[in-house]
């Protein structure tokens, strides 16, 4: 079986959905499982609904209407006949969402977030599945929540591999075209959970692992994995073949073309990963596989914007040692701050972190009881794998460098962008 992942960009409008159909005609769709994300920026739009719900804002209704209007337009563009049952199916999902909004009693933000944002994927897969059937291709729609079981860490759920493996091996049909939702799972009480933003790539890897799939292909609006994000770097070039190790490093440092959790399950079973263009699906794109020698011959640039550079120093001039460092890391883990760079000296400790869940203020107050805390917001972290002087110069040009760290393969530079 092959696993294909279609992200938000590939299904952002009616033309995108039609393109998925055409692409499948070209590359084949028997014995395939499609993992599909929410359409376009729907997850962001649903995050606005969550915020309005908690703020008890008057905009709650209109924020839901936005999401409805967007999908309704896509439905009207795709299906001539408003009596097509897809309209009832999608209306049903919006009805369920609105029912949740008016009946929910839980004050738990993360729980509510997952119950709401999950509609993005439920709706996109419903639309795609009906469209395929409209075009004469039979699909098997799978509710991923009956397959991927997780703990109850809402918004960042941990997969229960044993249960998930059992569900998938037993119940996913071979030789058909399966369609399921990326990003979602469910906990032991059957409540919806999510695997972290951009988590659909990971969903594809989970299914591939449990199905012993032949390969995973993630279909993108770029030709494959490039040596830099073409949005920020001119002249980015395609990497034809890279190793799992290289791909993990690139993803870990923030190359958003692959979600970092995707590689490990694939690497364990040596399932090849292809990253290809949904615009030119017959081009080879990038292949990620085993092989020590598959190292890019070019410097690879990764930029993570909107980071925090935090420096902690001891109040009484004592050393920052193992004990302090382990306490600091314990807190960072507890507050779900992702650390992307560490540097320490005798009495100070600097980290570059991402405050994905808006916890820094609270954490800062706790740290301030023991350390002198200083920080700079809105810094950018550039990572250059296989760096050379020219590459470093290119990054540093016109920017204020706050910190620089060099190891054998990797140079990291924290900058404050010139405004
Ligand atoms: P999806 O629709 O699957 O969610 P994303 O928008 O998350 O797709 O990922 C594709 C984007 O990743 C590209 O448009 C590109 O801007 C960005 N990107 C970041 N780093 C790279 C890289 N090294 N190579 C290619 N694309 C990259
Ligand atoms: N729809 C989710 C998100 O936007 C998951 C994904 O696209 O991978 O984060
Ligand atoms: Mg994405």
CSV table of C-alpha atoms and ligand atoms in Angstrom, one decimal:
chain,number,residue,atom,x,y,z
A,1,UNK,CA,0.0,0.0,0.0
A,2,UNK,CA,1.1,3.5,-0.7
A,3,UNK,CA,0.3,6.4,1.7
A,4,UNK,CA,-0.3,9.9,0.2
A,5,UNK,CA,-0.5,13.0,2.3
A,6,UNK,CA,-2.3,16.1,0.9
A,7,UNK,CA,-1.7,19.2,3.0
A,8,UNK,CA,-3.9,22.3,3.3
A,9,UNK,CA,-2.2,24.1,0.3
A,10,UNK,CA,-3.1,21.2,-2.1
A,11,UNK,CA,-6.8,21.3,-1.2
A,12,UNK,CA,-7.3,25.0,-0.7
A,13,UNK,CA,-10.0,25.5,-3.3
A,14,UNK,CA,-12.1,23.6,-5.8
A,15,UNK,CA,-9.3,23.6,-8.3
A,16,UNK,CA,-7.1,22.0,-5.7
A,17,UNK,CA,-9.6,19.2,-5.1
A,18,UNK,CA,-9.9,18.6,-8.8
A,19,UNK,CA,-6.2,18.5,-9.1
A,20,UNK,CA,-6.1,15.8,-6.4
A,21,UNK,CA,-8.4,13.7,-8.6
A,22,UNK,CA,-6.3,14.3,-11.7
A,23,UNK,CA,-3.1,13.6,-9.9
A,24,UNK,CA,-4.5,10.2,-8.7
A,25,UNK,CA,-5.5,9.4,-12.2
A,26,UNK,CA,-1.8,9.9,-13.2
A,27,UNK,CA,-0.1,8.1,-10.4
A,28,UNK,CA,-2.7,5.4,-9.6
A,29,UNK,CA,-5.0,5.0,-6.7
A,30,UNK,CA,-5.5,1.3,-6.1
A,31,UNK,CA,-4.2,0.2,-2.7
A,32,UNK,CA,-3.7,3.8,-1.6
A,33,UNK,CA,-4.5,5.6,1.7
A,34,UNK,CA,-4.9,9.4,1.5
A,35,UNK,CA,-4.3,11.4,4.6
A,36,UNK,CA,-5.8,14.9,4.1
A,37,UNK,CA,-5.4,18.1,6.1
A,38,UNK,CA,-8.0,20.9,6.5
A,39,UNK,CA,-8.5,23.0,3.5
A,40,UNK,CA,-6.2,26.0,3.1
A,41,UNK,CA,-6.0,28.0,6.3
A,42,UNK,CA,-9.0,26.4,7.9
A,43,UNK,CA,-7.2,25.4,11.0
A,44,UNK,CA,-6.2,29.0,11.6
A,45,UNK,CA,-9.8,30.1,11.0
A,46,UNK,CA,-11.0,27.5,13.6
A,47,UNK,CA,-8.4,28.8,16.0
A,48,UNK,CA,-10.1,32.1,15.7
A,49,UNK,CA,-13.4,30.4,16.6
A,50,UNK,CA,-11.8,28.9,19.7
A,51,UNK,CA,-10.5,32.3,20.8
A,52,UNK,CA,-13.9,33.9,20.2
A,53,UNK,CA,-15.5,31.2,22.2
A,54,UNK,CA,-13.3,31.7,25.2
A,55,UNK,CA,-13.4,35.5,25.0
A,56,UNK,CA,-17.2,35.2,24.9
A,57,UNK,CA,-16.9,37.5,22.0
A,58,UNK,CA,-19.8,38.7,19.8
A,59,UNK,CA,-17.7,37.6,16.8
A,60,UNK,CA,-18.2,33.9,17.6
A,61,UNK,CA,-21.1,33.5,15.2
A,62,UNK,CA,-19.4,35.4,12.4
A,63,UNK,CA,-16.1,33.4,12.9
A,64,UNK,CA,-18.1,30.2,12.3
A,65,UNK,CA,-19.9,31.7,9.4
A,66,UNK,CA,-16.5,32.5,7.8
A,67,UNK,CA,-15.5,28.9,7.9
A,68,UNK,CA,-18.9,27.8,6.6
A,69,UNK,CA,-18.9,30.4,3.7
A,70,UNK,CA,-15.4,29.3,2.6
A,71,UNK,CA,-16.4,25.6,2.4
A,72,UNK,CA,-19.8,26.3,0.9
A,73,UNK,CA,-18.1,28.2,-2.0
A,74,UNK,CA,-15.9,25.2,-2.6
A,75,UNK,CA,-18.9,22.9,-2.6
A,76,UNK,CA,-20.8,25.2,-5.1
A,77,UNK,CA,-17.7,25.2,-7.4
A,78,UNK,CA,-17.4,21.5,-7.3
A,79,UNK,CA,-20.9,20.2,-7.4
A,80,UNK,CA,-23.5,21.6,-9.8
A,81,UNK,CA,-26.4,20.1,-8.0
A,82,UNK,CA,-27.2,21.4,-4.5
A,83,UNK,CA,-29.1,18.3,-3.9
A,84,UNK,CA,-25.9,16.3,-3.9
A,85,UNK,CA,-25.7,14.6,-0.5
A,86,UNK,CA,-22.4,16.2,0.2
A,87,UNK,CA,-24.3,19.4,1.2
A,88,UNK,CA,-26.2,17.5,3.8
A,89,UNK,CA,-23.0,15.7,5.1
A,90,UNK,CA,-21.1,19.0,5.4
A,91,UNK,CA,-24.1,20.8,7.0
A,92,UNK,CA,-24.3,17.9,9.5
A,93,UNK,CA,-20.7,18.5,10.5
A,94,UNK,CA,-21.3,22.3,11.0
A,95,UNK,CA,-24.4,21.4,13.0
A,96,UNK,CA,-22.3,19.2,15.3
A,97,UNK,CA,-19.7,21.9,15.7
A,98,UNK,CA,-22.4,24.5,16.6
A,99,UNK,CA,-24.0,22.0,19.0
A,100,UNK,CA,-20.6,21.6,20.7
A,101,UNK,CA,-20.2,25.4,21.0
A,102,UNK,CA,-23.6,25.8,22.6
A,103,UNK,CA,-23.5,22.8,24.9
A,104,UNK,CA,-19.9,22.4,26.0
A,105,UNK,CA,-19.3,22.8,29.7
A,106,UNK,CA,-15.5,22.1,29.9
A,107,UNK,CA,-13.3,25.1,30.8
A,108,UNK,CA,-10.2,23.2,29.5
A,109,UNK,CA,-8.9,25.3,26.7
A,110,UNK,CA,-6.8,22.6,25.1
A,111,UNK,CA,-9.7,20.1,25.2
A,112,UNK,CA,-12.1,22.6,23.6
A,113,UNK,CA,-9.5,23.5,21.0
A,114,UNK,CA,-9.2,19.9,19.8
A,115,UNK,CA,-13.0,19.4,19.7
A,116,UNK,CA,-13.3,22.5,17.5
A,117,UNK,CA,-10.3,22.5,15.2
A,118,UNK,CA,-10.8,18.9,14.2
A,119,UNK,CA,-13.8,19.9,12.1
A,120,UNK,CA,-11.3,21.2,9.5
A,121,UNK,CA,-10.1,17.7,8.6
A,122,UNK,CA,-13.5,16.1,9.0
A,123,UNK,CA,-15.0,18.5,6.5
A,124,UNK,CA,-12.1,18.4,4.0
A,125,UNK,CA,-12.1,14.6,3.8
A,126,UNK,CA,-15.9,14.5,3.5
A,127,UNK,CA,-15.7,16.9,0.6
A,128,UNK,CA,-12.9,15.1,-1.2
A,129,UNK,CA,-14.5,11.7,-0.7
A,130,UNK,CA,-17.8,12.9,-2.2
A,131,UNK,CA,-16.0,14.6,-5.1
A,132,UNK,CA,-14.1,11.4,-5.9
A,133,UNK,CA,-17.4,9.5,-5.9
A,134,UNK,CA,-19.0,12.2,-8.1
A,135,UNK,CA,-16.1,11.6,-10.6
A,136,UNK,CA,-16.8,7.9,-10.5
A,137,UNK,CA,-14.1,6.7,-8.1
A,138,UNK,CA,-15.2,4.8,-5.1
A,139,UNK,CA,-13.4,5.6,-1.8
A,140,UNK,CA,-13.5,4.3,1.7
A,141,UNK,CA,-13.9,7.2,4.2
A,142,UNK,CA,-12.2,6.4,7.5
A,143,UNK,CA,-12.7,8.3,10.7
A,144,UNK,CA,-9.1,8.4,11.9
A,145,UNK,CA,-10.3,8.7,15.5
A,146,UNK,CA,-11.3,5.0,15.5
A,147,UNK,CA,-7.7,4.1,14.5
A,148,UNK,CA,-5.2,6.5,16.0
A,149,UNK,CA,-5.5,6.3,19.8
A,150,UNK,CA,-3.6,8.7,22.0
A,151,UNK,CA,-3.3,9.9,25.5
A,152,UNK,CA,-5.3,13.0,26.6
A,153,UNK,CA,-2.6,15.6,26.1
A,154,UNK,CA,-4.9,17.8,24.0
A,155,UNK,CA,-3.2,19.8,21.3
A,156,UNK,CA,-0.1,17.7,21.5
A,157,UNK,CA,-1.3,14.1,22.0
A,158,UNK,CA,1.1,11.2,22.3
A,159,UNK,CA,0.2,8.1,20.2
A,160,UNK,CA,-0.6,4.8,21.9
A,161,UNK,CA,1.3,2.7,19.3
A,162,UNK,CA,0.0,-0.7,20.5
A,163,UNK,CA,-3.6,0.1,20.3
A,164,UNK,CA,-3.1,2.1,17.0
A,165,UNK,CA,-1.2,-0.8,15.4
A,166,UNK,CA,-4.0,-3.2,16.4
A,167,UNK,CA,-6.8,-1.0,15.0
A,168,UNK,CA,-5.0,-0.3,11.7
A,169,UNK,CA,-3.8,-3.8,11.0
A,170,UNK,CA,-7.2,-5.2,11.7
A,171,UNK,CA,-9.5,-2.7,10.0
A,172,UNK,CA,-7.8,-0.8,7.2
A,173,UNK,CA,-8.9,-2.3,3.9
A,174,UNK,CA,-6.3,-3.2,1.3
A,175,UNK,CA,-6.7,-2.7,-2.5
A,176,UNK,CA,-9.1,0.2,-2.2
A,177,UNK,CA,-8.7,4.0,-2.1
A,178,UNK,CA,-9.0,5.0,1.6
A,179,UNK,CA,-9.4,8.6,2.7
A,180,UNK,CA,-8.7,9.7,6.2
A,181,UNK,CA,-8.0,12.8,8.3
A,182,UNK,CA,-4.5,14.0,9.2
A,183,UNK,CA,-3.7,15.6,12.5
A,184,UNK,CA,-6.4,13.9,14.6
A,185,UNK,CA,-6.7,11.0,17.0
A,186,UNK,CA,-8.8,10.2,20.0
A,187,UNK,CA,-8.2,9.4,23.7
A,188,UNK,CA,-9.5,6.5,25.8
A,189,UNK,CA,-12.8,8.3,26.4
A,190,UNK,CA,-13.3,8.8,22.7
A,191,UNK,CA,-12.7,12.5,22.8
A,192,UNK,CA,-10.9,14.0,19.8
A,193,UNK,CA,-7.2,14.8,20.2
A,194,UNK,CA,-4.7,16.5,17.9
A,195,UNK,CA,-1.1,15.7,17.3
A,196,UNK,CA,0.3,19.2,17.1
A,197,UNK,CA,0.0,21.8,14.4
A,198,UNK,CA,1.1,20.6,11.0
A,199,UNK,CA,0.7,17.0,12.3
A,200,UNK,CA,-0.8,15.5,9.2
A,201,UNK,CA,2.6,14.4,7.9
A,202,UNK,CA,3.0,12.5,11.1
A,203,UNK,CA,-0.4,10.8,10.6
A,204,UNK,CA,0.8,9.6,7.2
A,205,UNK,CA,3.9,8.1,8.9
A,206,UNK,CA,1.8,6.4,11.6
A,207,UNK,CA,-0.4,4.7,9.0
A,208,UNK,CA,2.6,3.8,6.9
A,209,UNK,CA,4.4,2.2,9.8
A,210,UNK,CA,1.4,0.2,11.0
A,211,UNK,CA,0.5,-0.9,7.4
A,212,UNK,CA,4.1,-1.7,6.5
A,213,UNK,CA,3.5,0.6,3.5
A,214,UNK,CA,5.5,0.5,0.4
A,215,UNK,CA,6.1,4.3,0.5
A,216,UNK,CA,4.8,7.6,1.7
A,217,UNK,CA,4.4,10.6,-0.6
A,218,UNK,CA,3.7,14.1,0.7
A,219,UNK,CA,2.4,16.3,-2.0
A,220,UNK,CA,3.6,19.9,-1.8
A,221,UNK,CA,3.4,23.3,-3.6
A,222,UNK,CA,7.2,23.1,-4.0
A,223,UNK,CA,9.2,20.6,-6.2
A,224,UNK,CA,10.5,18.7,-3.1
A,225,UNK,CA,12.8,19.3,-0.2
A,226,UNK,CA,15.0,22.2,-1.2
A,227,UNK,CA,18.2,23.5,0.3
A,228,UNK,CA,16.2,26.5,1.7
A,229,UNK,CA,12.6,27.6,2.0
A,230,UNK,CA,12.0,29.3,-1.4
A,231,UNK,CA,9.7,31.8,0.3
A,232,UNK,CA,12.7,33.3,2.1
A,233,UNK,CA,15.7,32.4,0.0
A,234,UNK,CA,16.1,33.2,-3.7
A,235,UNK,CA,17.7,30.5,-5.8
A,236,UNK,CA,16.8,27.6,-3.5
A,237,UNK,CA,17.6,24.3,-5.3
A,238,UNK,CA,16.0,20.9,-5.1
A,239,UNK,CA,17.7,18.1,-3.1
A,240,UNK,CA,17.1,15.0,-5.2
A,241,UNK,CA,18.0,12.4,-2.6
A,242,UNK,CA,18.7,12.7,1.1
A,243,UNK,CA,19.1,10.3,4.0
A,244,UNK,CA,16.6,9.9,6.9
A,245,UNK,CA,19.2,11.4,9.1
A,246,UNK,CA,19.6,14.5,7.0
A,247,UNK,CA,15.8,14.9,6.7
A,248,UNK,CA,15.4,14.5,10.5
A,249,UNK,CA,18.1,17.2,11.1
A,250,UNK,CA,16.5,19.6,8.6
A,251,UNK,CA,13.0,19.0,10.0
A,252,UNK,CA,14.2,19.3,13.6
A,253,UNK,CA,15.9,22.6,12.9
A,254,UNK,CA,12.6,23.9,11.4
A,255,UNK,CA,12.4,23.1,7.7
A,256,UNK,CA,8.7,23.2,7.7
A,257,UNK,CA,8.4,21.1,4.6
A,258,UNK,CA,8.4,17.9,6.7
A,259,UNK,CA,7.0,17.6,10.2
A,260,UNK,CA,9.8,16.5,12.5
A,261,UNK,CA,8.0,13.5,14.0
A,262,UNK,CA,7.4,12.0,10.5
A,263,UNK,CA,10.8,10.5,10.0
A,264,UNK,CA,11.4,8.2,12.9
A,265,UNK,CA,8.6,5.7,12.2
A,266,UNK,CA,9.5,5.6,8.6
A,267,UNK,CA,13.2,5.2,9.3
A,268,UNK,CA,12.5,2.3,11.7
A,269,UNK,CA,11.0,0.3,8.9
A,270,UNK,CA,13.0,1.8,6.1
A,271,UNK,CA,9.9,3.0,4.3
A,272,UNK,CA,10.9,5.5,1.7
A,273,UNK,CA,9.5,9.0,1.8
A,274,UNK,CA,8.9,11.0,-1.3
A,275,UNK,CA,8.3,14.8,-1.3
A,276,UNK,CA,6.8,15.8,-4.6
A,277,UNK,CA,5.0,18.6,-6.3
A,278,UNK,CA,1.3,18.3,-6.6
A,279,UNK,CA,1.6,20.6,-9.6
A,280,UNK,CA,4.0,18.3,-11.5
A,281,UNK,CA,3.3,14.9,-9.9
A,282,UNK,CA,5.3,12.9,-12.4
A,283,UNK,CA,8.6,14.7,-11.6
A,284,UNK,CA,10.8,12.7,-9.1
A,285,UNK,CA,10.9,15.3,-6.4
A,286,UNK,CA,13.0,14.4,-3.3
A,287,UNK,CA,13.5,10.9,-2.1
A,288,UNK,CA,14.3,10.3,1.5
A,289,UNK,CA,15.8,6.9,2.3
A,290,UNK,CA,18.6,5.0,4.0
A,291,UNK,CA,22.1,5.9,3.1
A,292,UNK,CA,25.0,7.5,4.9
A,293,UNK,CA,26.3,9.0,1.6
A,294,UNK,CA,23.1,10.9,0.9
A,295,UNK,CA,24.4,14.2,2.2
A,296,UNK,CA,23.5,17.4,0.4
A,297,UNK,CA,26.4,18.9,-1.4
A,298,UNK,CA,25.1,22.4,-0.8
A,299,UNK,CA,24.7,24.4,2.4
A,300,UNK,CA,21.1,24.1,3.6
A,301,UNK,CA,19.4,27.0,5.2
A,302,UNK,CA,16.6,26.9,7.8
A,303,UNK,CA,15.0,29.9,9.4
A,304,UNK,CA,12.7,29.9,12.4
A,305,UNK,CA,11.2,33.3,13.0
A,306,UNK,CA,9.5,34.6,16.1
A,307,UNK,CA,11.8,32.9,18.6
A,308,UNK,CA,12.7,34.1,22.1
A,309,UNK,CA,16.3,34.3,23.2
A,310,UNK,CA,16.4,33.8,26.9
A,311,UNK,CA,19.4,34.3,29.2
A,312,UNK,CA,19.5,33.1,32.7
A,313,UNK,CA,22.3,34.0,35.1
A,314,UNK,CA,22.8,33.2,38.7
A,315,UNK,CA,21.8,35.9,41.2
A,316,UNK,CA,24.6,35.1,43.6
A,317,UNK,CA,27.4,34.5,41.1
A,318,UNK,CA,27.3,30.8,41.7
A,319,UNK,CA,27.8,28.4,38.8
A,320,UNK,CA,25.0,27.2,36.6
A,321,UNK,CA,25.6,23.5,36.8
A,322,UNK,CA,24.0,20.1,36.1
A,323,UNK,CA,21.5,20.5,38.9
A,324,UNK,CA,20.3,23.9,37.8
A,325,UNK,CA,20.3,23.0,34.2
A,326,UNK,CA,18.2,19.9,34.9
A,327,UNK,CA,15.7,22.0,36.9
A,328,UNK,CA,15.5,24.6,34.0
A,329,UNK,CA,14.9,21.8,31.5
A,330,UNK,CA,12.2,20.2,33.7
A,331,UNK,CA,10.4,23.6,33.7
A,332,UNK,CA,10.8,24.0,30.0
A,333,UNK,CA,9.3,20.6,29.4
A,334,UNK,CA,6.5,21.3,31.8
A,335,UNK,CA,5.7,24.5,30.0
A,336,UNK,CA,6.0,23.0,26.6
A,337,UNK,CA,8.7,25.4,25.4
A,338,UNK,CA,10.6,23.9,22.5
A,339,UNK,CA,14.4,24.6,22.8
A,340,UNK,CA,16.2,25.0,19.6
A,341,UNK,CA,19.6,26.2,20.8
A,342,UNK,CA,21.5,26.1,24.1
A,343,UNK,CA,24.7,27.9,25.1
A,344,UNK,CA,26.2,28.1,28.6
A,345,UNK,CA,29.0,29.7,30.4
A,346,UNK,CA,30.0,29.5,34.1
A,347,UNK,CA,27.3,31.8,35.4
A,348,UNK,CA,24.9,32.2,32.5
A,349,UNK,CA,22.8,30.0,30.4
A,350,UNK,CA,21.2,31.0,27.1
A,351,UNK,CA,18.5,29.3,25.2
A,352,UNK,CA,16.6,30.0,22.0
A,353,UNK,CA,13.0,28.8,22.5
A,354,UNK,CA,9.6,28.8,20.8
A,355,UNK,CA,6.6,29.7,22.9
A,356,UNK,CA,4.0,27.8,20.9
A,357,UNK,CA,1.4,27.7,23.6
A,358,UNK,CA,1.9,31.2,25.1
A,359,UNK,CA,3.4,30.0,28.4
A,360,UNK,CA,6.5,32.1,28.6
A,361,UNK,CA,5.2,34.8,30.9
A,362,UNK,CA,4.2,32.3,33.5
A,363,UNK,CA,7.5,30.4,33.2
A,364,UNK,CA,9.5,33.6,33.4
A,365,UNK,CA,8.0,34.5,36.7
A,366,UNK,CA,9.0,31.1,38.1
A,367,UNK,CA,12.5,31.3,36.8
A,368,UNK,CA,12.9,34.8,38.1
A,369,UNK,CA,12.7,33.5,41.7
A,370,UNK,CA,16.0,31.8,41.2
A,371,UNK,CA,17.8,33.5,38.3
A,372,UNK,CA,18.3,36.8,36.7
A,373,UNK,CA,16.2,36.5,33.6
A,374,UNK,CA,16.7,38.6,30.5
A,375,UNK,CA,15.2,38.0,27.1
A,376,UNK,CA,14.8,39.3,23.6
A,377,UNK,CA,11.6,38.7,21.7
A,378,UNK,CA,11.1,38.2,18.0
A,379,UNK,CA,14.5,36.9,17.1
A,380,UNK,CA,15.2,34.7,14.2
A,381,UNK,CA,17.2,31.5,14.4
A,382,UNK,CA,19.1,30.6,11.2
A,383,UNK,CA,20.6,27.1,11.0
A,384,UNK,CA,23.0,26.3,8.2
A,385,UNK,CA,23.7,22.6,7.7
A,386,UNK,CA,27.0,22.0,5.8
A,387,UNK,CA,27.9,25.7,6.1
A,388,UNK,CA,30.7,27.6,4.5
A,389,UNK,CA,31.9,31.1,5.0
A,390,UNK,CA,29.8,32.5,2.1
A,391,UNK,CA,26.7,30.9,3.4
A,392,UNK,CA,27.3,32.5,6.9
A,393,UNK,CA,28.0,35.8,5.4
A,394,UNK,CA,24.8,35.7,3.4
A,395,UNK,CA,22.7,35.1,6.6
A,396,UNK,CA,24.5,37.7,8.7
A,397,UNK,CA,24.4,40.5,6.1
A,398,UNK,CA,22.3,43.5,7.3
A,399,UNK,CA,21.3,41.8,10.6
A,400,UNK,CA,22.4,42.2,14.2
A,401,UNK,CA,23.9,38.9,15.3
A,402,UNK,CA,23.0,38.1,19.0
A,403,UNK,CA,24.5,34.7,19.2
A,404,UNK,CA,26.4,32.2,17.0
A,405,UNK,CA,27.2,28.6,17.6
A,406,UNK,CA,29.2,26.3,15.4
A,407,UNK,CA,29.6,22.5,15.4
A,408,UNK,CA,31.1,20.3,12.7
A,409,UNK,CA,28.1,20.2,10.4
A,410,UNK,CA,25.9,23.0,11.6
A,411,UNK,CA,26.1,26.7,12.2
A,412,UNK,CA,23.4,28.5,14.1
A,413,UNK,CA,22.9,32.2,14.2
A,414,UNK,CA,20.4,34.1,16.2
A,415,UNK,CA,19.6,37.5,14.8
A,416,UNK,CA,17.5,40.5,15.5
A,417,UNK,CA,16.2,41.5,12.1
A,418,UNK,CA,16.9,45.0,10.9
A,419,UNK,CA,13.5,46.8,10.9
B,1,LIG,P1,1.2,21.6,3.6
B,1,LIG,O1,0.2,22.2,2.6
B,1,LIG,O2,1.5,20.2,3.3
B,1,LIG,O3,0.8,21.9,5.0
B,1,LIG,P2,3.3,23.5,4.1
B,1,LIG,O4,2.9,24.8,3.6
B,1,LIG,O5,3.3,23.2,5.5
B,1,LIG,O6,2.5,22.4,3.2
B,1,LIG,O7,4.8,23.1,3.5
B,1,LIG,C1,5.2,23.5,2.3
B,1,LIG,C2,6.0,24.8,2.4
B,1,LIG,O8,7.2,24.5,3.1
B,1,LIG,C3,6.5,25.3,1.1
B,1,LIG,O9,5.6,26.2,0.5
B,1,LIG,C4,7.8,26.1,1.5
B,1,LIG,O10,7.5,27.5,1.6
B,1,LIG,C5,8.1,25.6,2.9
B,1,LIG,N1,9.5,25.1,3.1
B,1,LIG,C6,10.2,25.3,4.2
B,1,LIG,N2,11.4,24.8,4.1
B,1,LIG,C7,11.5,24.2,2.9
B,1,LIG,C8,12.5,23.4,2.2
B,1,LIG,N3,13.7,23.2,2.8
B,1,LIG,N4,12.2,22.9,1.0
B,1,LIG,C9,11.0,23.2,0.5
B,1,LIG,N5,10.0,23.9,1.0
B,1,LIG,C10,10.2,24.4,2.3
B,2,LIG,N1,-4.6,21.2,9.7
B,2,LIG,C1,-3.5,21.1,10.6
B,2,LIG,C2,-2.7,22.4,10.7
B,2,LIG,O1,-2.9,23.3,9.9
B,2,LIG,C3,-2.6,19.9,10.4
B,2,LIG,C4,-1.8,19.9,9.1
B,2,LIG,O2,-2.2,20.7,8.2
B,2,LIG,O3,-0.9,19.2,9.0
B,2,LIG,O4,-1.9,22.5,11.6
B,3,LIG,MG1,1.3,22.6,6.6
